Short mmCIF file of C-alpha atoms in Angstrom, two decimals:
data_model
loop_
_atom_site.label_atom_id
_atom_site.label_comp_id
_atom_site.label_asym_id
_atom_site.label_seq_id
_atom_site.Cartn_x
_atom_site.Cartn_y
_atom_site.Cartn_z
CA MET M 19 -23.50 27.20 -37.37
CA LEU M 20 -23.49 23.42 -37.11
CA SER M 21 -19.85 23.27 -38.13
CA ASN M 22 -19.10 25.57 -35.20
CA VAL M 23 -21.19 23.99 -32.53
CA ALA M 24 -20.79 20.32 -33.35
CA PRO M 25 -17.05 20.09 -32.56
CA SER M 26 -17.68 21.95 -29.31
CA VAL M 27 -20.37 19.49 -28.37
CA PHE M 28 -18.13 16.50 -29.05
CA ASN M 29 -15.16 18.03 -27.28
CA GLY M 30 -17.36 18.93 -24.37
CA LEU M 31 -18.62 15.38 -24.08
CA ILE M 32 -15.08 14.02 -24.02
CA LEU M 33 -13.97 16.56 -21.43
CA GLY M 34 -17.08 15.55 -19.49
CA ALA M 35 -16.14 11.88 -19.73
CA PHE M 36 -12.86 12.69 -17.95
CA TYR M 37 -14.73 14.57 -15.23
CA ALA M 38 -17.06 11.60 -14.85
CA PHE M 39 -14.11 9.24 -14.61
CA VAL M 40 -12.45 11.23 -11.86
CA ALA M 41 -15.77 11.71 -10.08
CA ILE M 42 -16.44 7.96 -10.09
CA GLY M 43 -12.97 7.24 -8.68
CA LEU M 44 -13.56 9.79 -5.93
CA SER M 45 -17.01 8.38 -5.18
CA LEU M 46 -15.80 4.78 -4.99
CA ILE M 47 -13.28 5.67 -2.32
CA MET M 48 -15.54 8.08 -0.47
CA ASN M 49 -18.54 5.76 -0.40
CA LEU M 50 -16.73 2.90 1.24
CA THR M 51 -14.29 4.61 3.55
CA GLY M 52 -15.54 8.16 3.95
CA THR M 53 -12.19 9.37 2.66
CA ILE M 54 -12.30 12.41 0.41
CA ASN M 55 -9.21 11.67 -1.61
CA LEU M 56 -7.79 15.07 -2.49
CA ALA M 57 -4.72 13.31 -3.90
CA HIS M 58 -6.83 11.64 -6.59
CA GLY M 59 -5.72 14.14 -9.21
CA SER M 60 -2.08 13.58 -8.26
CA PHE M 61 -2.38 9.87 -9.01
CA LEU M 62 -3.93 10.74 -12.33
CA THR M 63 -0.98 13.02 -13.13
CA LEU M 64 1.45 10.36 -11.97
CA ALA M 65 0.04 7.88 -14.48
CA GLY M 66 0.48 10.45 -17.24
CA TYR M 67 4.13 11.04 -16.35
CA LEU M 68 4.82 7.33 -15.95
CA ALA M 69 3.41 6.73 -19.43
CA PHE M 70 5.46 9.63 -20.76
CA THR M 71 8.65 8.17 -19.27
CA LEU M 72 7.85 4.66 -20.47
CA VAL M 73 7.24 5.88 -24.01
CA SER M 74 10.37 8.04 -24.02
CA LYS M 75 12.35 4.96 -22.93
CA GLY M 76 11.08 3.18 -26.01
CA THR M 77 7.98 1.42 -24.73
CA SER M 78 5.03 1.43 -27.09
CA PHE M 79 2.12 3.74 -26.31
CA TRP M 80 -0.24 0.77 -26.06
CA PHE M 81 1.89 -0.98 -23.50
CA ALA M 82 2.26 2.26 -21.53
CA LEU M 83 -1.51 2.69 -21.60
CA ILE M 84 -1.79 -0.56 -19.63
CA LEU M 85 1.39 -0.45 -17.55
CA ALA M 86 1.23 3.15 -16.29
CA PRO M 87 -2.21 2.70 -14.67
CA LEU M 88 -1.04 -0.58 -13.13
CA LEU M 89 2.03 1.10 -11.64
CA THR M 90 -0.25 3.86 -10.35
CA VAL M 91 -2.39 1.21 -8.68
CA VAL M 92 0.69 -0.21 -6.95
CA VAL M 93 1.87 3.19 -5.73
CA GLY M 94 -1.67 4.09 -4.66
CA VAL M 95 -2.26 0.88 -2.73
CA VAL M 96 1.09 1.17 -0.92
CA ILE M 97 0.18 4.71 0.14
CA GLU M 98 -3.31 3.60 1.14
CA ARG M 99 -2.03 0.70 3.27
CA LEU M 100 0.72 2.72 4.96
CA LEU M 101 -0.85 6.14 5.40
CA ILE M 102 -4.59 6.21 4.81
CA VAL M 103 -5.72 2.93 6.46
CA PRO M 104 -4.80 4.13 9.97
CA LEU M 105 -7.13 7.09 9.44
CA TYR M 106 -10.24 5.20 8.28
CA LYS M 107 -11.60 5.02 11.81
CA ARG M 108 -10.86 8.66 12.54
CA ASP M 109 -12.82 11.73 11.62
CA PRO M 110 -12.78 12.22 7.80
CA ILE M 111 -10.97 15.52 8.28
CA PHE M 112 -7.76 13.57 9.00
CA SER M 113 -7.69 11.73 5.70
CA LEU M 114 -8.78 14.87 3.91
CA LEU M 115 -5.79 16.75 5.33
CA LEU M 116 -3.44 13.85 4.66
CA THR M 117 -4.46 13.51 1.03
CA PHE M 118 -4.35 17.27 0.57
CA GLY M 119 -0.79 17.22 1.89
CA LEU M 120 0.06 14.32 -0.38
CA SER M 121 -1.23 16.22 -3.40
CA LEU M 122 0.97 19.22 -2.58
CA ILE M 123 4.01 16.99 -2.11
CA ALA M 124 3.26 15.11 -5.32
CA GLU M 125 2.98 18.29 -7.34
CA GLU M 126 6.42 19.44 -6.16
CA VAL M 127 7.93 16.01 -6.78
CA TYR M 128 6.59 16.03 -10.34
CA ARG M 129 8.12 19.49 -10.83
CA LEU M 130 11.47 18.21 -9.59
CA ILE M 131 11.49 15.12 -11.77
CA TRP M 132 9.72 16.20 -14.94
CA GLY M 133 10.10 19.98 -14.79
CA PRO M 134 7.62 22.75 -14.02
CA ASN M 135 6.24 23.07 -17.52
CA GLY M 136 4.19 20.72 -19.57
CA VAL M 137 5.96 17.96 -21.44
CA PRO M 138 4.94 16.90 -24.93
CA PHE M 139 3.25 13.56 -24.88
CA SER M 140 1.45 12.63 -28.00
CA ALA M 141 -0.37 9.56 -29.06
CA PRO M 142 1.00 7.32 -31.81
CA GLY M 143 0.48 8.25 -35.44
CA ILE M 144 -2.40 5.91 -35.97
CA LEU M 145 -4.45 8.07 -33.58
CA GLY M 146 -3.17 11.31 -35.07
CA GLY M 147 -5.49 11.80 -38.01
CA GLY M 148 -9.13 12.56 -38.23
CA ILE M 149 -12.27 10.80 -39.21
CA SER M 150 -14.67 12.56 -41.48
CA LEU M 151 -18.20 12.82 -40.15
CA GLY M 152 -19.40 14.62 -43.25
CA PHE M 153 -20.05 18.00 -41.63
CA MET M 154 -16.82 17.98 -39.63
CA GLN M 155 -13.45 16.29 -39.14
CA PHE M 156 -13.33 14.41 -35.88
CA PRO M 157 -9.86 13.72 -34.42
CA THR M 158 -9.21 9.98 -34.11
CA LEU M 159 -7.52 10.44 -30.73
CA ARG M 160 -10.67 11.89 -29.22
CA LEU M 161 -12.77 9.13 -30.60
CA PHE M 162 -10.34 6.58 -29.22
CA ILE M 163 -10.43 8.22 -25.80
CA ALA M 164 -14.21 8.22 -25.82
CA VAL M 165 -14.32 4.53 -26.68
CA VAL M 166 -11.77 3.53 -24.02
CA LEU M 167 -13.48 5.57 -21.30
CA ALA M 168 -16.89 4.17 -22.20
CA ALA M 169 -15.56 0.61 -22.27
CA ALA M 170 -13.90 1.08 -18.86
CA MET M 171 -17.15 2.36 -17.39
CA VAL M 172 -19.05 -0.64 -18.72
CA LEU M 173 -16.44 -2.98 -17.24
CA LEU M 174 -16.68 -1.21 -13.89
CA ALA M 175 -20.47 -1.50 -13.91
CA LEU M 176 -20.25 -5.21 -14.73
CA PHE M 177 -17.77 -5.69 -11.93
CA LEU M 178 -19.98 -3.92 -9.40
CA TRP M 179 -23.28 -5.48 -10.44
CA ARG M 180 -22.36 -8.88 -11.83
CA THR M 181 -19.65 -10.27 -9.55
CA ARG M 182 -19.70 -11.52 -5.98
CA PHE M 183 -16.95 -9.13 -5.12
CA GLY M 184 -18.95 -6.21 -6.50
CA LEU M 185 -21.93 -7.36 -4.47
CA ARG M 186 -19.85 -7.36 -1.30
CA LEU M 187 -18.54 -3.93 -2.14
CA ARG M 188 -22.04 -2.53 -2.60
CA ALA M 189 -23.11 -4.11 0.68
CA ALA M 190 -20.07 -2.87 2.56
CA ILE M 191 -20.84 0.68 1.50
CA GLN M 192 -24.06 0.37 3.46
CA ASP M 193 -22.74 -1.47 6.51
CA THR M 194 -19.08 -2.41 6.85
CA GLU M 195 -19.62 -4.02 10.24
CA MET M 196 -22.34 -6.39 9.04
CA ILE M 197 -20.41 -7.42 5.98
CA SER M 198 -17.44 -8.37 8.13
CA ALA M 199 -19.68 -10.18 10.61
CA MET M 200 -20.80 -12.18 7.58
CA GLY M 201 -17.31 -13.40 6.79
CA THR M 202 -15.75 -10.77 4.52
CA ASN M 203 -12.35 -9.36 5.33
CA ILE M 204 -13.09 -5.69 5.12
CA GLN M 205 -9.43 -4.75 4.66
CA VAL M 206 -9.35 -6.68 1.39
CA LEU M 207 -12.43 -4.78 0.25
CA TYR M 208 -10.83 -1.45 1.16
CA MET M 209 -7.69 -2.34 -0.73
CA VAL M 210 -9.35 -3.60 -3.90
CA ASN M 211 -11.74 -0.66 -3.88
CA PHE M 212 -8.88 1.83 -3.58
CA ALA M 213 -7.04 -0.02 -6.33
CA LEU M 214 -10.11 0.33 -8.56
CA GLY M 215 -10.15 4.06 -7.96
CA MET M 216 -6.45 4.22 -8.80
CA ALA M 217 -6.93 2.22 -11.98
CA LEU M 218 -9.61 4.67 -13.13
CA ALA M 219 -7.39 7.63 -12.27
CA GLY M 220 -4.44 6.01 -14.01
CA LEU M 221 -6.29 5.27 -17.21
CA ALA M 222 -7.72 8.79 -17.28
CA GLY M 223 -4.24 10.20 -16.63
CA VAL M 224 -2.62 8.53 -19.62
CA LEU M 225 -5.50 9.40 -21.93
CA ALA M 226 -5.78 12.98 -20.70
CA SER M 227 -2.07 13.64 -21.26
CA GLY M 228 -2.41 13.73 -25.01
CA LEU M 229 -5.48 15.93 -24.83
CA LEU M 230 -5.19 18.32 -21.90
CA GLY M 231 -1.40 18.59 -21.83
CA LEU M 232 0.77 16.80 -19.31
CA SER M 233 1.90 19.14 -16.53
CA PRO M 234 2.29 18.84 -12.74
CA THR M 235 -1.16 20.31 -12.22
CA MET M 236 -3.06 18.36 -14.88
CA GLY M 237 -4.85 16.05 -12.45
CA ASN M 238 -5.60 18.67 -9.84
CA ALA M 239 -7.24 20.79 -12.51
CA LEU M 240 -9.72 17.96 -13.05
CA LEU M 241 -10.41 17.51 -9.35
CA MET M 242 -12.68 20.51 -8.73
CA PRO M 243 -14.91 19.86 -11.74
CA ALA M 244 -15.05 16.22 -10.68
CA PHE M 245 -16.40 17.17 -7.26
CA VAL M 246 -18.98 19.39 -8.90
CA VAL M 247 -19.90 16.51 -11.22
CA ALA M 248 -20.27 14.10 -8.30
CA ILE M 249 -22.57 16.56 -6.55
CA ILE M 250 -24.65 17.27 -9.64
CA GLY M 251 -25.00 13.55 -10.39
CA GLY M 252 -25.82 12.70 -6.80
CA MET M 253 -23.03 11.62 -4.47
CA GLY M 254 -22.24 7.97 -4.96
CA SER M 255 -24.34 7.35 -8.02
CA LEU M 256 -22.27 5.84 -10.81
CA PHE M 257 -24.84 6.68 -13.43
CA GLY M 258 -25.27 10.14 -11.94
CA SER M 259 -21.54 10.82 -12.24
CA ILE M 260 -21.61 9.89 -15.91
CA VAL M 261 -24.61 12.08 -16.69
CA GLY M 262 -23.26 14.89 -14.49
CA GLY M 263 -19.86 14.67 -16.16
CA LEU M 264 -21.24 14.85 -19.66
CA LEU M 265 -23.53 17.75 -18.69
CA VAL M 266 -20.72 19.77 -17.16
CA GLY M 267 -18.33 19.07 -20.03
CA LEU M 268 -20.98 20.08 -22.51
CA ALA M 269 -21.89 23.23 -20.60
CA ILE M 270 -18.25 24.30 -20.37
CA SER M 271 -17.42 23.83 -24.04
CA VAL M 272 -20.60 25.42 -25.35
CA THR M 273 -20.19 28.35 -22.97
CA THR M 274 -16.62 28.75 -24.16
CA LEU M 275 -17.95 29.11 -27.67
CA PHE M 276 -20.45 31.85 -26.90
CA ILE M 277 -19.38 33.53 -23.63
CA PRO M 278 -15.74 32.55 -23.10
CA ALA M 279 -15.44 34.59 -19.92
CA ALA M 280 -18.13 32.51 -18.23
CA ASN M 281 -16.67 29.09 -18.97
CA GLU M 282 -15.33 28.58 -15.46
CA VAL M 283 -18.35 29.72 -13.57
CA ILE M 284 -20.89 27.80 -15.65
CA MET M 285 -20.44 24.50 -13.80
CA TYR M 286 -21.14 26.16 -10.47
CA ILE M 287 -24.27 27.75 -11.89
CA LEU M 288 -25.32 24.35 -13.16
CA MET M 289 -24.65 22.84 -9.74
CA ALA M 290 -26.66 25.55 -7.98
CA VAL M 291 -29.62 25.04 -10.30
CA VAL M 292 -29.56 21.26 -9.90
CA LEU M 293 -29.30 21.48 -6.13
CA LEU M 294 -32.19 23.94 -5.96
CA ILE M 295 -34.40 21.50 -7.80
CA ARG M 296 -32.97 18.24 -6.46
CA PRO M 297 -30.99 18.73 -3.24
CA ARG M 298 -29.48 15.24 -3.49
CA GLY M 299 -28.33 15.69 -7.05
CA LEU M 300 -29.82 14.23 -10.19
CA PHE M 301 -29.58 10.56 -9.22
CA GLY M 302 -28.77 10.83 -5.56
CA THR M 303 -30.59 8.42 -3.29
CA GLU M 304 -30.44 7.74 0.37
CA GLY M 305 -28.24 4.72 -0.21
CA LEU M 306 -25.24 4.77 -2.47
CA PHE M 307 -24.79 3.38 -5.94
CA GLY M 308 -28.52 3.83 -6.31
CA MET D 25 -14.67 -27.99 32.01
CA SER D 26 -17.00 -29.85 29.72
CA GLU D 27 -16.57 -29.18 26.04
CA SER D 28 -18.97 -26.32 25.34
CA LEU D 29 -19.53 -25.07 21.83
CA LEU D 30 -19.14 -21.50 23.04
CA ALA D 31 -17.38 -20.73 26.30
CA VAL D 32 -17.05 -17.14 27.45
CA GLU D 33 -14.85 -16.63 30.50
CA LYS D 34 -14.62 -13.47 32.61
CA LEU D 35 -15.08 -11.05 29.79
CA ASN D 36 -14.44 -7.37 30.47
CA THR D 37 -15.32 -4.97 27.69
CA PHE D 38 -15.03 -1.21 27.59
CA TYR D 39 -16.42 1.50 25.35
CA GLY D 40 -13.75 4.11 25.67
CA LYS D 41 -13.42 4.60 29.41
CA SER D 42 -16.76 3.16 30.41
CA HIS D 43 -16.57 -0.33 31.74
CA ILE D 44 -19.51 -2.17 30.15
CA LEU D 45 -19.01 -5.87 30.82
CA HIS D 46 -17.80 -7.08 34.22
CA ASP D 47 -16.42 -10.62 34.31
CA VAL D 48 -19.13 -12.00 32.08
CA SER D 49 -19.01 -15.78 31.80
CA LEU D 50 -21.45 -17.94 29.91
CA SER D 51 -21.56 -21.01 27.76
CA VAL D 52 -23.65 -22.55 25.02
CA ASP D 53 -23.55 -26.31 24.44
CA LYS D 54 -24.12 -28.08 21.16
CA GLY D 55 -27.76 -28.02 20.17
CA GLU D 56 -28.71 -25.74 23.03
CA LEU D 57 -30.83 -22.61 22.88
CA VAL D 58 -29.64 -20.25 25.58
CA ALA D 59 -31.46 -17.03 26.40
CA LEU D 60 -29.58 -13.96 27.54
CA LEU D 61 -32.06 -11.73 29.30
CA GLY D 62 -31.97 -8.37 30.96
CA LEU D 63 -33.25 -4.85 30.77
CA ASN D 64 -32.22 -2.33 28.21
CA GLY D 65 -28.56 -1.39 28.70
CA ALA D 66 -27.69 -4.48 30.73
CA GLY D 67 -24.86 -5.40 28.36
CA LYS D 68 -26.50 -8.16 26.31
CA THR D 69 -25.65 -6.72 22.91
CA THR D 70 -22.13 -5.85 24.03
CA THR D 71 -21.67 -9.46 25.11
CA MET D 72 -22.64 -10.60 21.62
CA ARG D 73 -20.39 -8.05 19.99
CA SER D 74 -17.50 -9.19 22.15
CA VAL D 75 -18.05 -12.80 21.11
CA LEU D 76 -18.25 -11.81 17.46
CA GLY D 77 -15.13 -9.69 17.51
CA LEU D 78 -17.03 -6.51 16.66
CA THR D 79 -15.94 -5.01 19.96
CA ARG D 80 -12.67 -6.23 21.38
CA PRO D 81 -12.81 -7.30 25.03
CA ARG D 82 -10.08 -5.94 27.25
CA SER D 83 -9.72 -9.14 29.22
CA GLY D 84 -11.23 -12.58 29.43
CA THR D 85 -11.45 -15.30 26.82
CA VAL D 86 -13.86 -16.57 24.19
CA HIS D 87 -13.57 -20.18 23.08
CA PHE D 88 -15.48 -21.63 20.14
CA GLU D 89 -15.33 -25.38 19.52
CA GLY D 90 -12.42 -25.45 21.93
CA ARG D 91 -10.44 -22.86 20.04
CA ASP D 92 -9.41 -19.57 21.61
CA ILE D 93 -10.94 -16.90 19.38
CA THR D 94 -10.58 -13.95 21.77
CA GLY D 95 -9.98 -10.76 19.84
CA TRP D 96 -10.25 -12.39 16.41
CA PRO D 97 -11.59 -10.10 13.70
CA SER D 98 -15.26 -10.73 13.09
CA TYR D 99 -14.85 -12.11 9.57
CA ARG D 100 -12.72 -14.95 10.95
CA VAL D 101 -15.17 -15.67 13.75
CA SER D 102 -17.95 -15.72 11.18
CA ARG D 103 -16.07 -18.17 8.96
CA LEU D 104 -15.84 -20.63 11.87
CA GLY D 105 -19.62 -20.93 11.68
CA VAL D 106 -20.96 -18.17 13.91
CA GLY D 107 -24.04 -16.51 12.44
CA TYR D 108 -25.40 -13.15 13.52
CA VAL D 109 -28.92 -11.75 13.42
CA PRO D 110 -28.34 -8.21 14.67
CA GLU D 111 -30.62 -5.94 16.61
CA GLY D 112 -32.53 -3.70 14.26
CA ARG D 113 -31.97 -6.19 11.41
CA ARG D 114 -29.39 -4.11 9.58
CA MET D 115 -30.39 -4.87 6.03
CA PHE D 116 -28.26 -3.85 3.10
CA ASN D 117 -31.10 -1.54 2.12
CA GLU D 118 -30.07 -0.94 -1.47
CA LEU D 119 -29.62 -4.64 -2.22
CA THR D 120 -32.46 -6.90 -3.24
CA VAL D 121 -33.72 -9.73 -1.07
CA THR D 122 -31.84 -12.25 -3.22
CA GLU D 123 -28.64 -10.21 -3.11
CA ASN D 124 -28.86 -10.01 0.68
CA LEU D 125 -28.95 -13.80 0.73
CA GLN D 126 -26.23 -14.26 -1.89
CA ILE D 127 -23.85 -12.24 0.23
CA ALA D 128 -24.38 -14.58 3.13
CA GLU D 129 -23.67 -17.76 1.17
CA THR D 130 -20.38 -19.19 2.27
CA GLY D 131 -19.96 -22.20 0.02
CA ARG D 132 -19.32 -24.17 3.19
CA GLY D 133 -22.27 -26.39 2.36
CA GLY D 134 -25.05 -27.47 4.65
CA ALA D 135 -28.77 -27.93 4.81
CA TRP D 136 -29.75 -24.35 4.02
CA THR D 137 -29.54 -22.90 0.54
CA ILE D 138 -31.27 -19.90 -0.93
CA GLU D 139 -33.70 -22.28 -2.65
CA ARG D 140 -34.53 -23.95 0.60
CA VAL D 141 -34.96 -20.65 2.42
CA PHE D 142 -37.39 -19.55 -0.28
CA GLN D 143 -39.33 -22.79 0.12
CA ARG D 144 -39.57 -22.31 3.86
CA LEU D 145 -40.34 -18.60 3.59
CA PRO D 146 -42.33 -18.20 0.36
CA LYS D 147 -43.01 -14.58 1.25
CA LEU D 148 -39.33 -13.81 0.73
CA GLN D 149 -39.38 -15.56 -2.62
CA GLU D 150 -42.27 -13.36 -3.73
CA LEU D 151 -40.27 -10.31 -2.70
CA ARG D 152 -36.92 -11.57 -3.99
CA ALA D 153 -36.36 -8.74 -6.46
CA ARG D 154 -37.36 -6.00 -4.04
CA LYS D 155 -34.78 -3.82 -2.33
CA SER D 156 -34.59 -4.93 1.28
CA GLY D 157 -34.89 -1.34 2.49
CA ARG D 158 -38.44 -1.38 1.18
CA LEU D 159 -39.61 -4.42 3.12
CA SER D 160 -41.77 -4.23 6.22
CA GLY D 161 -40.14 -4.72 9.61
CA GLY D 162 -41.41 -8.29 9.85
CA GLU D 163 -40.18 -9.15 6.36
CA GLN D 164 -36.81 -7.64 7.21
CA GLU D 165 -36.55 -9.71 10.38
CA MET D 166 -37.30 -12.85 8.34
CA LEU D 167 -34.67 -11.86 5.81
CA SER D 168 -32.18 -11.12 8.57
CA ILE D 169 -32.70 -14.61 9.97
CA ALA D 170 -32.67 -16.14 6.48
CA ARG D 171 -29.39 -14.34 5.81
CA ALA D 172 -27.85 -16.02 8.82
CA LEU D 173 -29.43 -19.37 7.86
CA VAL D 174 -27.92 -19.64 4.38
CA ALA D 175 -24.47 -19.47 5.97
CA ASN D 176 -25.39 -22.71 7.79
CA PRO D 177 -23.94 -21.61 11.10
CA THR D 178 -23.11 -23.95 13.96
CA LEU D 179 -24.00 -21.19 16.41
CA MET D 180 -26.41 -18.32 15.83
CA LEU D 181 -26.33 -15.14 17.84
CA VAL D 182 -29.80 -13.62 17.63
CA ASP D 183 -30.30 -10.13 19.05
CA GLU D 184 -33.81 -8.92 19.95
CA PRO D 185 -35.70 -10.64 17.13
CA SER D 186 -39.11 -9.60 18.48
CA GLN D 187 -38.33 -5.91 18.75
CA GLY D 188 -40.98 -3.76 17.14
CA LEU D 189 -42.81 -6.61 15.45
CA ALA D 190 -46.49 -7.53 15.46
CA PRO D 191 -47.37 -10.55 17.64
CA LEU D 192 -48.18 -12.77 14.67
CA ILE D 193 -44.80 -12.13 13.10
CA VAL D 194 -43.03 -12.64 16.41
CA GLU D 195 -44.70 -16.03 16.60
CA GLU D 196 -43.42 -16.89 13.13
CA VAL D 197 -39.89 -15.77 14.03
CA TYR D 198 -39.89 -17.94 17.13
CA LYS D 199 -41.21 -20.88 15.16
CA ILE D 200 -38.19 -20.63 12.87
CA LEU D 201 -35.82 -20.39 15.83
CA ALA D 202 -37.39 -23.52 17.29
CA GLU D 203 -37.01 -25.32 13.96
CA MET D 204 -33.36 -24.37 13.76
CA LYS D 205 -32.79 -25.67 17.24
CA ALA D 206 -34.56 -28.90 16.33
CA GLN D 207 -32.16 -29.25 13.41
CA GLY D 208 -29.22 -29.01 15.79
CA THR D 209 -28.19 -25.38 15.44
CA SER D 210 -27.10 -23.84 18.72
CA ILE D 211 -28.57 -20.46 19.49
CA LEU D 212 -27.70 -17.65 21.86
CA LEU D 213 -30.79 -15.50 22.02
CA VAL D 214 -30.83 -11.99 23.42
CA GLU D 215 -34.33 -10.88 24.23
CA GLN D 216 -36.05 -8.21 26.31
CA ASN D 217 -39.29 -10.13 26.29
CA ALA D 218 -38.23 -12.71 28.86
CA LEU D 219 -41.37 -14.86 28.83
CA LEU D 220 -41.18 -15.24 25.10
CA ALA D 221 -37.55 -16.35 25.15
CA LEU D 222 -37.97 -18.69 28.11
CA LYS D 223 -40.62 -20.67 26.24
CA VAL D 224 -38.06 -21.86 23.70
CA ALA D 225 -34.85 -21.72 25.73
CA ASP D 226 -33.12 -24.61 27.51
CA ARG D 227 -31.15 -22.38 29.83
CA ALA D 228 -31.05 -18.70 30.59
CA TYR D 229 -28.74 -16.03 31.92
CA VAL D 230 -29.88 -12.73 33.32
CA MET D 231 -27.67 -9.67 33.04
CA ASP D 232 -27.82 -6.46 35.00
CA GLU D 233 -25.41 -3.55 34.72
CA GLY D 234 -22.89 -5.58 32.78
CA ARG D 235 -22.87 -8.56 35.12
CA ILE D 236 -24.41 -11.99 34.94
CA VAL D 237 -26.75 -12.00 37.95
CA TYR D 238 -28.55 -15.26 37.37
CA SER D 239 -28.05 -18.43 35.45
CA GLY D 240 -30.13 -21.56 35.41
CA VAL D 241 -32.59 -23.78 33.65
CA ALA D 242 -35.15 -21.81 31.67
CA ALA D 243 -38.14 -23.56 33.23
CA ASP D 244 -36.95 -22.64 36.73
CA LEU D 245 -36.53 -19.02 35.83
CA GLU D 246 -39.97 -18.97 34.28
CA ARG D 247 -41.40 -19.90 37.70
CA ASP D 248 -39.44 -17.16 39.48
CA ARG D 249 -42.20 -14.56 39.58
CA ASN D 250 -40.11 -11.75 41.04
CA MET D 251 -37.35 -12.13 38.51
CA ILE D 252 -39.82 -12.28 35.65
CA ARG D 253 -41.58 -9.17 36.87
CA THR D 254 -38.31 -7.33 37.08
CA LEU D 255 -37.26 -8.49 33.66
CA MET D 256 -40.54 -7.62 32.08
CA GLY D 257 -40.22 -4.16 33.56
CA LEU D 258 -43.39 -4.35 35.66
CA GLN D 259 -41.52 -3.32 38.77
CA GLU D 260 -38.68 -1.06 39.72
CA VAL D 261 -35.31 -2.49 38.80
CA ALA D 262 -33.98 -4.49 41.73
CA SER D 263 -30.47 -3.27 42.35
#
């Protein structure tokens, strides 16, 4: 029994970490600007393909793991500055429609460049083996992914709670007008915040490629669970997104083991239950980043 | 024109199609405390917002220390040394008292530091780790003023500091304003409670329906019974 369930639990937690990562990126952007970035998954996919291309041109995986997210940040910030910024002051429906359109365009562009089917993108040999945990073999790649995602989340938390810039960001989420009347250029905050979201998406994209399979729809497939995770955790709560992500990942993989047919609906059931008990989500507060 | 610290000339500001400010002109000299009085909806807050760059005026000019700052974004106006204590306090509710103050620090230097604010307002020091959203209204007003103080502004724009506060706390707030003035900070004070503001002000302007309808020395206005009655809302609004 244990040998059956344990791998599912671990795999579920890692899947959940990806959901959490995407959810946090979405929340960062939504909290500050009110933009629901439906193109978030497309940026994630872009990073995967960029890493794939870099590696196939001879770059090392490790270098691609850094460079692809950075390139994604550049592309993301250019799009934000040119297309999304003019919509910040409008009704959120405008940016929602824009980013939805962008995600459709991106998916087609990826199909044109990299083909409609998945491309093989595997991690270097050193991550290929497994580590024995006694009762099971645990793939090194998954362990590596777990460590990188966890480290990135710790860094993000330190940035938000231990730097002046993070402090400004948390204040601006509550009142952008006051923070600019106190001497902060709000446009710089918007840009850095969006870049942060892109960096998270980019990192997740490269890591997910080896695990979920790199295809034009890889990122978008993570988007819906990520929204569910954000809602379960409590919109805007960093900690909530992490807990929500792990819960959903766990629920999906364990359900797959016992009732495979229900593995897609389980997260919605979980969401419904959480919302019945706590309408603001597990860690949702009135303010954000509570 | 004498060299005013703040000189507002013929400002016209709109919200959408509604014309809010009509040729508003006023000035604040160095070290002066100027009251901007008027009933609710007279355009006092809009005047402040126009000075600060939070609402862009359609015409007219704003000069600060001789420099034309009309239409500048608010963060640049703020960096010149213009502090803002907004109506309703506008705390960053989820941040602690200390964090609210840290945000306001500019590194520009000056008499006020967080340490010094805590010395002057020991109550805030006691509450320093508390989220500002959980303070009482009076404590929030103190923090709002303290937040402006630690930026060591040359000019402070203070909007309705007595609103909704108990008399004892109002007294404390006004004591701090008087201290700041004594230390040479210039203050533009918007207040509905005219008598209160006139006690500390050097000069005063009265606004009605987006226009400046009176300007003069505070002591003179204080003696103008009819105007005071109107301002204090004891009589029908004189049109």
